[in-house]
Amino acid sequence: MSAPSAVPSVTVIDYGAGNLHSVQNALGHLGAQVRFATEGDAIMGADRLLLPGVGAFADGMAELRSRGFVDAVRAFAATGRPLMGICLGMQFLFEKSEEFGTHDGLSLLGGVVKKLPTAPGIKVPHVGWNRIRPRTERTEAEHGPAFPGGMLAGVSPGAAMYFVHSYAALPTRQDAVLAVADYGDAEVTAAVAQDNIMGCQFHPEKSGPVGLSIIENFLRMLPNAGIYRLEVECPALCRNQSAIRCILRDALSLDERLRPSYTVASLLWLPYPRHTRHP
Amino acid sequence: MLPTASPHASPHQHAAEPSAAKQGLEAGQATPPRRGPAPRVIPRLDIKAPNLVKGIHLEGLRVMGDPAEHAVRYYQEGADELLYVDIVASLYERNSLADLVERTAASIFVPLTVAGGIRSVDDIHRLLRAGADKVAINTAAIRRPELLTEASRVFGTQCVVLSVEAKRIGPGKWEAFTDNGRERTGRDVVEWIREGVDRGAGEILLTSVDAEGTRKGFDLALIDAIGRHVPVPVVASGGAGSATHVQQAFDHGADGVAVAALFHHKVLGPRSLKQSLATAGLPVVLA
């Protein structure tokens, strides 16, 4: 474990739906310290945040909203700490879903969630073990025989994961798509990652040892250093959520190649006294 | 009662006869190699608390040991999913597997389906909370088909498995039974499954009462009649006695196959079975 603390801690969002037991069992098996958050205020101190989900998009978002999670998760994501969505939890990260009408998501990732295309011989929901692979455009020369690091580090293309879903995300940014699964003629978005925000459509907690290794990768992830440092060093500033969100929005909207250095630099130049309420 | 008693019950006969056409597969619509989920191998654990048991035609039970121990071993040996069936639950009208589910879910990281005596949305809630991913419903759905709709609205169709015990009553004709093949329902299996899917079942657990426990092969005509004709996955159960039998079930349109005696008697394990299937060209998942 490369984490500074021997026991990685993770906060799991409990919005009253979904089967948290499976996720809890998997996290427990991996030795993580698990906290459950039933309202938005409870997540701001989390080291990493897991957003599970089973059920319908609109109901789930309504629950997230009523418990104050929508703004809280967005603010958490802006701190640069790792956020992972599973299944419906991944779909929440996008802008909209077309499941039973059109409903707004968390808009942390660009794109929409649409119904899987049906075709002869193709059964929907997409249930069962399906193989994941990088997108065709990503040639082997580009990333080698394995997935790039991050959430899928150590997972071989062709590994099978357990899927249960009828809707799938269509991300705007193709480079956010880490892995897809073939379903009929469709390429189903299987895993996404953009900076500290990631998700998988399959259930890693139900995908055997390889699935567990994906969760383990998430547990080893550390916060985006620059932003996290600011929060540690300037807690007073970080309590001013609207200020920090404006700054971060500006920083994060930059071209991603410039982003890391710009983010750190801009934060260090903030016109706030760094010593204020220093811990 | 034995499958050989009926002229149409020998699996070898089913394999030989071009029953697909008879059963209504559209002419010329050969099944292309499907790009989608891998064929699933699912150890089936019939449980009469606190024991794992195995019968023949769902009767004449023999104690096989501790279900939790078997379940964990099957997971470690590469099972794609596990199926727990409380086989006396309907008699006592309750499912007693929540404890077992809870105990094993902490060390089994593949989907877990629980069957037997599930009668209400509350029952389902209890089992899901204990760690189950899906529930399979037979008797209660026959009595009150609306339960399938209610359950799928609350938990999603993927969570609701319609369990059907099919007993051959004539050539190409099966009747749905309940209570481990003891009680007739008067419902035609094909019709009942169609209705069940319309009402919200997201998967079918199709058990052949005739083939169950015989280890003489699946009722392939039954799988032909259902497998590719419903828009949801079909798990065939009953009769697995060799890797070839399991392969036949997949070839005839099963999306998953439940295996009991073959595993419990250690003739094969999930991994060795899947290796045989892979050698035979099936795209099973080898972990």
mmCIF file with all atom_site columns, C-alpha atoms in Angstrom, chain B residues 8-9 22 35-36 38 40 51 65 77 81 92 188 200 216 233 238 241 245 255 260 263 272 276:
data_model
loop_
_atom_site.group_PDB
_atom_site.id
_atom_site.type_symbol
_atom_site.label_atom_id
_atom_site.label_alt_id
_atom_site.label_comp_id
_atom_site.label_asym_id
_atom_site.label_entity_id
_atom_site.label_seq_id
_atom_site.pdbx_PDB_ins_code
_atom_site.Cartn_x
_atom_site.Cartn_y
_atom_site.Cartn_z
_atom_site.occupancy
_atom_site.B_iso_or_equiv
_atom_site.pdbx_formal_charge
_atom_site.auth_seq_id
_atom_site.auth_comp_id
_atom_site.auth_asym_id
_atom_site.auth_atom_id
_atom_site.pdbx_PDB_model_num
ATOM 1  C CA . HIS B 1 8   ? -39.482 -37.663 -25.978 1.00 0.00 ? 8   HIS B CA 1
ATOM 2  C CA . ALA B 1 9   ? -37.530 -37.370 -22.809 1.00 0.00 ? 9   ALA B CA 1
ATOM 3  C CA . LYS B 1 22  ? -40.737 -27.228 -34.764 1.00 0.00 ? 22  LYS B CA 1
ATOM 4  C CA . ARG B 1 35  ? -21.386 -10.520 -28.932 1.00 0.00 ? 35  ARG B CA 1
ATOM 5  C CA . GLY B 1 36  ? -22.443 -10.116 -25.393 1.00 0.00 ? 36  GLY B CA 1
ATOM 6  C CA . ALA B 1 38  ? -20.363 -14.966 -21.640 1.00 0.00 ? 38  ALA B CA 1
ATOM 7  C CA . ARG B 1 40  ? -22.568 -18.517 -17.167 1.00 0.00 ? 40  ARG B CA 1
ATOM 8  C CA . ASN B 1 51  ? -27.698 -28.637 5.124   1.00 0.00 ? 51  ASN B CA 1
ATOM 9  C CA . GLY B 1 65  ? -22.682 -31.005 3.768   1.00 0.00 ? 65  GLY B CA 1
ATOM 10 C CA . GLU B 1 77  ? -13.037 -22.263 -8.122  1.00 0.00 ? 77  GLU B CA 1
ATOM 11 C CA . GLU B 1 81  ? -22.654 -16.806 -10.005 1.00 0.00 ? 81  GLU B CA 1
ATOM 12 C CA . TYR B 1 92  ? -43.223 -23.552 5.649   1.00 0.00 ? 92  TYR B CA 1
ATOM 13 C CA . ASP B 1 188 ? -48.320 -24.081 -19.926 1.00 0.00 ? 188 ASP B CA 1
ATOM 14 C CA . GLY B 1 200 ? -41.357 -7.837  -15.172 1.00 0.00 ? 200 GLY B CA 1
ATOM 15 C CA . LYS B 1 216 ? -28.441 -37.767 -17.805 1.00 0.00 ? 216 LYS B CA 1
ATOM 16 C CA . PRO B 1 233 ? -31.591 -14.494 -20.062 1.00 0.00 ? 233 PRO B CA 1
ATOM 17 C CA . GLY B 1 238 ? -31.552 -30.030 -14.111 1.00 0.00 ? 238 GLY B CA 1
ATOM 18 C CA . GLY B 1 241 ? -23.986 -35.018 -15.731 1.00 0.00 ? 241 GLY B CA 1
ATOM 19 C CA . HIS B 1 245 ? -24.421 -31.983 -21.301 1.00 0.00 ? 245 HIS B CA 1
ATOM 20 C CA . ASP B 1 255 ? -27.576 -18.155 -21.308 1.00 0.00 ? 255 ASP B CA 1
ATOM 21 C CA . ALA B 1 260 ? -25.547 -29.219 -8.751  1.00 0.00 ? 260 ALA B CA 1
ATOM 22 C CA . PHE B 1 263 ? -20.121 -30.264 -8.507  1.00 0.00 ? 263 PHE B CA 1
ATOM 23 C CA . SER B 1 272 ? -12.549 -27.706 -14.750 1.00 0.00 ? 272 SER B CA 1
ATOM 24 C CA . SER B 1 276 ? -13.756 -28.180 -20.910 1.00 0.00 ? 276 SER B CA 1
#
